[in-house]
mmCIF file of C-alpha atoms and ligand atoms in Angstrom:
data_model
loop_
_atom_site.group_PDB
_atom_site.id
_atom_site.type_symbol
_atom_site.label_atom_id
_atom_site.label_comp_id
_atom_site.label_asym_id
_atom_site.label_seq_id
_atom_site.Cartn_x
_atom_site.Cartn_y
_atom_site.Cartn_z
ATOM 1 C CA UNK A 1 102.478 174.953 44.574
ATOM 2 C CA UNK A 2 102.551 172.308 47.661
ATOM 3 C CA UNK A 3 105.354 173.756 48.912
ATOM 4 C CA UNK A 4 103.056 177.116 49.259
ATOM 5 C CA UNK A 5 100.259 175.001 50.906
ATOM 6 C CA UNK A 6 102.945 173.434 53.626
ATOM 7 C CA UNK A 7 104.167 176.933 54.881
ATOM 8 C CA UNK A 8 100.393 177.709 54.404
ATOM 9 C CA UNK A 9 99.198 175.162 56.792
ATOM 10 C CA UNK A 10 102.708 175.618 59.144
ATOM 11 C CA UNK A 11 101.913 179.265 59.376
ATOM 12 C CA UNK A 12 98.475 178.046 60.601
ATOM 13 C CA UNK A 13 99.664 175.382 63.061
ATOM 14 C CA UNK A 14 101.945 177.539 64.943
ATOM 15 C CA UNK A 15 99.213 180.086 65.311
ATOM 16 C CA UNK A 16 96.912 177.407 66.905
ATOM 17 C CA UNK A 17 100.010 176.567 68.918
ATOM 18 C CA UNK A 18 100.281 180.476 69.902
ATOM 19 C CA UNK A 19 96.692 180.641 71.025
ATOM 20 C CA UNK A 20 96.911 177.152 73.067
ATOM 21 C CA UNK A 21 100.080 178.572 74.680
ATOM 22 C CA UNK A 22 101.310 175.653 73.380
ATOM 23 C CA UNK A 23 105.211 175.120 71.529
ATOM 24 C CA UNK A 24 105.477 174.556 67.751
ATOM 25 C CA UNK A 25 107.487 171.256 68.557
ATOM 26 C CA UNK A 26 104.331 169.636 70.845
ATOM 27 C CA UNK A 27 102.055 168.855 67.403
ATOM 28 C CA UNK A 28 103.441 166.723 64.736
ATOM 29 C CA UNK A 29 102.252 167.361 61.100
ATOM 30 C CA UNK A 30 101.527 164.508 59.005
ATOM 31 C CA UNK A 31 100.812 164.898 55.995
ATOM 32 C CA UNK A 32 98.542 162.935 54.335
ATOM 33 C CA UNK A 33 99.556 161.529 50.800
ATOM 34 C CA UNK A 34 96.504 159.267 49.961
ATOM 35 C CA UNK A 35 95.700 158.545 46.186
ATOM 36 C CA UNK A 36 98.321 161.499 45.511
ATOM 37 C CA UNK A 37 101.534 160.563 43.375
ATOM 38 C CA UNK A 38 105.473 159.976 44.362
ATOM 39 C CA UNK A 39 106.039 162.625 42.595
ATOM 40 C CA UNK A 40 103.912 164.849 45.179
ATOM 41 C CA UNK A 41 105.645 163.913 48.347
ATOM 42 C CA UNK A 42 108.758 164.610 46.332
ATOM 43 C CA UNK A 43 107.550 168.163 45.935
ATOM 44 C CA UNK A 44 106.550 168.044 49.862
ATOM 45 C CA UNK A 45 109.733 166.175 51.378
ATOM 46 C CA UNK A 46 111.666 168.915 49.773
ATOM 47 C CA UNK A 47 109.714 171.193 53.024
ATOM 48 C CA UNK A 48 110.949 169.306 55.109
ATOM 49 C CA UNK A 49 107.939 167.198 56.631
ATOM 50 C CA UNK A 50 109.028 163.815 56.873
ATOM 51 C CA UNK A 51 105.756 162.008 58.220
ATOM 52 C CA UNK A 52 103.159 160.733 55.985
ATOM 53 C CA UNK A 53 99.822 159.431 56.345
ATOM 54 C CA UNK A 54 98.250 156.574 54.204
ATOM 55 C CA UNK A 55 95.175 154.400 54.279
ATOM 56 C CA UNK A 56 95.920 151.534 52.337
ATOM 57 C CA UNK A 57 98.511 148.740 52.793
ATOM 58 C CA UNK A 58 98.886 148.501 49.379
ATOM 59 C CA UNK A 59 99.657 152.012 48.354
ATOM 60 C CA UNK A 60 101.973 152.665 51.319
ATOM 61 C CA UNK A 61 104.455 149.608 50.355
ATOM 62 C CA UNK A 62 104.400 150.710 46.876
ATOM 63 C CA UNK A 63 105.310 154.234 47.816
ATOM 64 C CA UNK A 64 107.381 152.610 50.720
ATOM 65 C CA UNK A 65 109.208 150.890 48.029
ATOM 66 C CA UNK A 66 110.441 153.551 45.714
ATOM 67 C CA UNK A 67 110.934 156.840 48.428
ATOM 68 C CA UNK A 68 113.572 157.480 50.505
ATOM 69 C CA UNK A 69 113.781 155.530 54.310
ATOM 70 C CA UNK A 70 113.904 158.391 56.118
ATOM 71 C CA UNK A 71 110.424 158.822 55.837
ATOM 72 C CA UNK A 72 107.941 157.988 58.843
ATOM 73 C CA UNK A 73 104.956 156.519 57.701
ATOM 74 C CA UNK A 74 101.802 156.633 59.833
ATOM 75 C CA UNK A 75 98.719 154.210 59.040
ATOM 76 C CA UNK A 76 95.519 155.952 59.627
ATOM 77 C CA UNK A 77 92.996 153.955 57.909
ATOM 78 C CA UNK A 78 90.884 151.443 58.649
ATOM 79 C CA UNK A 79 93.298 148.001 58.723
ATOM 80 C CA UNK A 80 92.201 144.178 58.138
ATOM 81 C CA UNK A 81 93.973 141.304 59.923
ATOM 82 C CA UNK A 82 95.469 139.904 56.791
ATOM 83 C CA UNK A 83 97.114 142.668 55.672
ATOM 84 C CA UNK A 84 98.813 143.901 59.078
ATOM 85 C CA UNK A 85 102.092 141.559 57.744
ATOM 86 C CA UNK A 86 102.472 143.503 54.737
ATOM 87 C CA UNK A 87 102.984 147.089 57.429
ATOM 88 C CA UNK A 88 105.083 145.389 60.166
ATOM 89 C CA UNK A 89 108.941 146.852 59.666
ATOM 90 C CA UNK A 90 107.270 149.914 57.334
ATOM 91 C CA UNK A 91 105.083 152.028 59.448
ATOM 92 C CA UNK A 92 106.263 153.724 62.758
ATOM 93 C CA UNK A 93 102.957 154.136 63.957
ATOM 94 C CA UNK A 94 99.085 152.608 63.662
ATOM 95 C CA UNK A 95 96.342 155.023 64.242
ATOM 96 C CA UNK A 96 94.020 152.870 64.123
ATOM 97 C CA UNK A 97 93.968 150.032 66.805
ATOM 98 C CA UNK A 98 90.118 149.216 67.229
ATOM 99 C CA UNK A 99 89.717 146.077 68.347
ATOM 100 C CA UNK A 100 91.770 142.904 70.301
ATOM 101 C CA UNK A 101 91.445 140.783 67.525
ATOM 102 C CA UNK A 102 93.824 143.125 65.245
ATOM 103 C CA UNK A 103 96.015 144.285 68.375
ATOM 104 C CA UNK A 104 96.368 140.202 68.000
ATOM 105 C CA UNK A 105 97.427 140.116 64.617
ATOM 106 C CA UNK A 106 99.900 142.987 65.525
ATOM 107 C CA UNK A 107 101.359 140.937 68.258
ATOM 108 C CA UNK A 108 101.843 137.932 66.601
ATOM 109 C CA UNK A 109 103.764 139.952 63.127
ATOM 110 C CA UNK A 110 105.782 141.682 65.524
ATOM 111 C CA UNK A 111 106.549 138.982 67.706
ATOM 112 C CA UNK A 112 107.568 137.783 63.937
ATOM 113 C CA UNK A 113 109.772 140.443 63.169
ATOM 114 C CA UNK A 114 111.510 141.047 66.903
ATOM 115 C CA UNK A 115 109.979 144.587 67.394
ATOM 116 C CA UNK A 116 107.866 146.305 69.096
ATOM 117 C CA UNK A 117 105.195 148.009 67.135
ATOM 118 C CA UNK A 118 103.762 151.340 68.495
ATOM 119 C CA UNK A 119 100.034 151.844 68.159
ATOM 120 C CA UNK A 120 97.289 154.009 69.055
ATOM 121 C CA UNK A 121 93.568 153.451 70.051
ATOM 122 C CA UNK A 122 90.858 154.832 67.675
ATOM 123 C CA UNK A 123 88.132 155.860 69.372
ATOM 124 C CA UNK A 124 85.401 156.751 67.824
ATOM 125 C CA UNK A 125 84.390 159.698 70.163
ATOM 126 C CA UNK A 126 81.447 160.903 68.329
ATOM 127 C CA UNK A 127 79.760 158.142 67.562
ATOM 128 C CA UNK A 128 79.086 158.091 63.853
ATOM 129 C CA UNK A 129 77.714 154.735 62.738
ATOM 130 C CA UNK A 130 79.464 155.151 59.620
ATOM 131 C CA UNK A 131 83.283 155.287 60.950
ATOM 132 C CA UNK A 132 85.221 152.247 63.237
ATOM 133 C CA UNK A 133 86.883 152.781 66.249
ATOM 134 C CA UNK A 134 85.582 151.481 69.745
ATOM 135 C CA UNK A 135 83.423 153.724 72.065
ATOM 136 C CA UNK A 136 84.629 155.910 74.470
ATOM 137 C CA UNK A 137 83.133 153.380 77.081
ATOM 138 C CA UNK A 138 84.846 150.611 75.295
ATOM 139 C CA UNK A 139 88.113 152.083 75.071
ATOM 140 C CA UNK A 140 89.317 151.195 78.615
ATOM 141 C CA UNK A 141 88.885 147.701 78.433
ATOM 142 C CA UNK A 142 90.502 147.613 75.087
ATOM 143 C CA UNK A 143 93.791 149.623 76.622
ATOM 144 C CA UNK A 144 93.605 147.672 79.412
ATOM 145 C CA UNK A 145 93.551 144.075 77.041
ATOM 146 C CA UNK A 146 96.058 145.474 74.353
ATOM 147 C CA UNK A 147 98.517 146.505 77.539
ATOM 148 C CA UNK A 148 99.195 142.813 77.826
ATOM 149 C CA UNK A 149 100.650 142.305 74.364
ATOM 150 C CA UNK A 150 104.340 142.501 74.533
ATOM 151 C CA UNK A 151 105.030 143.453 71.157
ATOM 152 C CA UNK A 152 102.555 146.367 70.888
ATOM 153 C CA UNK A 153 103.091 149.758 73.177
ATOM 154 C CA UNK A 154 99.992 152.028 73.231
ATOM 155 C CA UNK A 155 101.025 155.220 72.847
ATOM 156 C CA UNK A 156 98.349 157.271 73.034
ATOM 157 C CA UNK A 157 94.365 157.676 71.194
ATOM 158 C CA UNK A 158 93.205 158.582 67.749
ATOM 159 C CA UNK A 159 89.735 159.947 66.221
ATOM 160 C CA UNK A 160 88.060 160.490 63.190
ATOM 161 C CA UNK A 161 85.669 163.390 63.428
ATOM 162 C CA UNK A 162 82.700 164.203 61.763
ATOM 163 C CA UNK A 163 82.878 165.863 58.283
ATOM 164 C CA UNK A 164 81.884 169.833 58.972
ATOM 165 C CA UNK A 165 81.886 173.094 57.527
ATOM 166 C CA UNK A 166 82.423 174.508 61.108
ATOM 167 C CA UNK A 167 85.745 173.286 62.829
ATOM 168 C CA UNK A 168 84.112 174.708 66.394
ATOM 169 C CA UNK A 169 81.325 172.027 65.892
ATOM 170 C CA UNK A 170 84.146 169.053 66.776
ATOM 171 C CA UNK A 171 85.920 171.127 70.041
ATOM 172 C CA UNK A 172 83.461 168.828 72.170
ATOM 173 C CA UNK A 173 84.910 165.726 70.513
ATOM 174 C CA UNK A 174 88.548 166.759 70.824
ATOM 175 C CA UNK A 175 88.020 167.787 74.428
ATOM 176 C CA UNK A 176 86.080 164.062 74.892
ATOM 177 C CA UNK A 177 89.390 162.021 73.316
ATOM 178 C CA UNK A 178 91.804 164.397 75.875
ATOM 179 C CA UNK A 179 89.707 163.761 78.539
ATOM 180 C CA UNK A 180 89.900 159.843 77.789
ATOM 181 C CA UNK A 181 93.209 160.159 77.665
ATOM 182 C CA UNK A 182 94.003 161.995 81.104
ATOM 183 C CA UNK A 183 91.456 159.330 82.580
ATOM 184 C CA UNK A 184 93.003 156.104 81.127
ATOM 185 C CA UNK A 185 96.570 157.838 82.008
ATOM 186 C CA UNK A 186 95.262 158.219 85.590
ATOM 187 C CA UNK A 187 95.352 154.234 85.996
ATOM 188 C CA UNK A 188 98.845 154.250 85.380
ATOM 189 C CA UNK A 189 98.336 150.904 83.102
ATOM 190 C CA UNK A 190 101.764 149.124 82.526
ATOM 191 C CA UNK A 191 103.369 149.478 79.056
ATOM 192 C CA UNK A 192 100.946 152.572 78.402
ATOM 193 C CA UNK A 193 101.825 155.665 77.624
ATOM 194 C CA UNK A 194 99.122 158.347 76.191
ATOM 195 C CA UNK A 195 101.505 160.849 75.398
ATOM 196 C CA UNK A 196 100.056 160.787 71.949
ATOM 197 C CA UNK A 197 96.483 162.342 70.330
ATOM 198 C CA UNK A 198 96.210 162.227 66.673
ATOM 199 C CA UNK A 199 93.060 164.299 66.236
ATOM 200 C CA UNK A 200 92.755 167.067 63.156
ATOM 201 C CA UNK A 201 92.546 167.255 59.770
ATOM 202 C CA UNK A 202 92.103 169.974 56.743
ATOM 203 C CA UNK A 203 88.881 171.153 58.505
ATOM 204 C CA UNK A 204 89.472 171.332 61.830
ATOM 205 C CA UNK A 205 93.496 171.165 62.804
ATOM 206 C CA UNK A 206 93.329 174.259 64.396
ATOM 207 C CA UNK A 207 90.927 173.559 66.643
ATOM 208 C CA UNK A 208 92.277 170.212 67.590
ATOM 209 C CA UNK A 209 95.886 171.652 68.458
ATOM 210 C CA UNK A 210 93.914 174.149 70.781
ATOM 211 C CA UNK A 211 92.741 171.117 72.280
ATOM 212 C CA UNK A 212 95.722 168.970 72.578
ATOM 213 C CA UNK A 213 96.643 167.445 69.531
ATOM 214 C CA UNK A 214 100.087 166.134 69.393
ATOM 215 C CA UNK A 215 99.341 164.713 65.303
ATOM 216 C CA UNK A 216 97.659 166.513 62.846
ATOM 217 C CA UNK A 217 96.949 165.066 60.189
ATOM 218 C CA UNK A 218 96.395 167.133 56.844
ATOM 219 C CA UNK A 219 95.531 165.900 53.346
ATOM 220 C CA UNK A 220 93.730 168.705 51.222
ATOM 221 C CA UNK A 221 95.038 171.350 52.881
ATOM 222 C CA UNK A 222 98.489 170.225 51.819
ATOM 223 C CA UNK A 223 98.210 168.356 48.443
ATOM 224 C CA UNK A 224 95.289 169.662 47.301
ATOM 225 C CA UNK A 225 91.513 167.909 46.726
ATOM 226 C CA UNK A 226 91.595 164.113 46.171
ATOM 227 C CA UNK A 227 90.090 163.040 43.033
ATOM 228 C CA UNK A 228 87.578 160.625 44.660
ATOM 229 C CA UNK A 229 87.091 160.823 48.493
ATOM 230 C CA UNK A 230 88.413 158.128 50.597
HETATM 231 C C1 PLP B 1 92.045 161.237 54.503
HETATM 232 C C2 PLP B 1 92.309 161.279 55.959
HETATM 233 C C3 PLP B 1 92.819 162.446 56.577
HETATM 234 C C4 PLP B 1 93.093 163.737 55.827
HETATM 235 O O1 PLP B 1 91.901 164.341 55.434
HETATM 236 P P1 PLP B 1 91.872 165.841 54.865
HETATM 237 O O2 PLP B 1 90.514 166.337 55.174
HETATM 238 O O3 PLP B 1 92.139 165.748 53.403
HETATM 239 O O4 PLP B 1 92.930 166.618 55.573
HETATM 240 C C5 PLP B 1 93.080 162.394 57.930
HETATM 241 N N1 PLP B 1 92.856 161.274 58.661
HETATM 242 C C6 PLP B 1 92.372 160.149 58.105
HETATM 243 C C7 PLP B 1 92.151 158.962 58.956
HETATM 244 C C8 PLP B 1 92.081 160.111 56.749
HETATM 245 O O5 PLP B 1 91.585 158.983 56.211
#
């Protein structure tokens, strides 16, 4: 069953990839295991995807824990200061950097631990009240402040967009977090790279790769409907 929804979605990705002119190895699909059991990304690792996505600290050490190490594990959600000691070592990449005071956290943990911890900026590109991530305006001066941190490397930006039935609706917000991107890439910050944009999900991946997506990320589309929406 998920392994039908994985060639599913891959059959859409590299069509999106087709259309952009864009190769199949340019977009990374992550997909996202939230509230869904081991036993799922069992099903899915047998595919071949090795990134997953998770939201909570909690639930990705358990599943960290018990699944194999090959897996890259991406943190996508929204991520309090206390918890960042629990990811450090786990995750190979935060999506959701929004503020100095957790880049700070992250510095100090990985300072900690000896690594350095890649990261990306959320920005919250739309504007929805209900969802973090700095503003567009914001986000310079937060690359700019985070760029100092030895143990972090920014590699790239991250958004949320707004829930839709019509994926066209967010092309103005993916072109908005490229467009960010190319501008804060233009400064040529130190220990910045934005070779990354995590933008996409179930609704809208399609659109997003045709916009420069490098991560997807996809939930439903892959392991079917969550039983309560997170
Ligand atoms: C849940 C979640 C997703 C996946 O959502 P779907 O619509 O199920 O694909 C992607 N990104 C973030 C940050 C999420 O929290």
């Amino acid at each position: 069953m998920l392994t039908e929804n994985v060639i599913e979605v891959e059959k859409h990705v590299q069509a999106a990839c087709d259309r952009a002119g864009r190769s199949r190895d340019e977009v990374t699909l992550i997909a996202v295991s939230k509230t869904k059991p081991v036993s799922d990304i069992e099903e899915v690792l047998t595919t071949g995807i090795l990134d997953y996505g998770e939201n909570k600290v909690q639930e990705l050490s358990d599943k960290y824990e018990v699944l194999p190490k090959n897996i890259r594990w991406h943190m996508i959600g929204h991520l309090q200061r206390n918890k960042v000691k629990y990811l450090i070592g786990k995750v190979v990449l935060i999506h959701s950097v929004d503020s100095l005071r957790l880049a700070e956290q992250i510095e100090h943990e990985a300072a900690k631990a000896d690594i350095v911890m890649p990261v990306l900026i959320e920005v919250n590109v739309a504007e929805e009240e209900s969802k973090f991530g700095t503003t567009s305006e914001a986000a310079m001066q937060l690359v700019e402040a985070v760029s100092k941190l030895p143990h972090i490397k920014i590699r790239g930006l991250m958004t949320i967009a707004p829930f839709t039935d019509n994926p066209e609706d967010n092309r103005i917000y993916f072109r908005k977090l490229k467009q960010l991107s190319v501008d804060i890439k233009s400064k040529n910050i130190d220990n910045v790279d934005m070779d990354e944009l995590s933008m996409g999900m179930t609704g809208d991946y399609e659109v997003a790769i045709e916009e420069g997506a490098t991560m997807v990320r996809v939930g439903t589309g892959i392991f079917g409907k969550r039983n309560y929406q997170i």
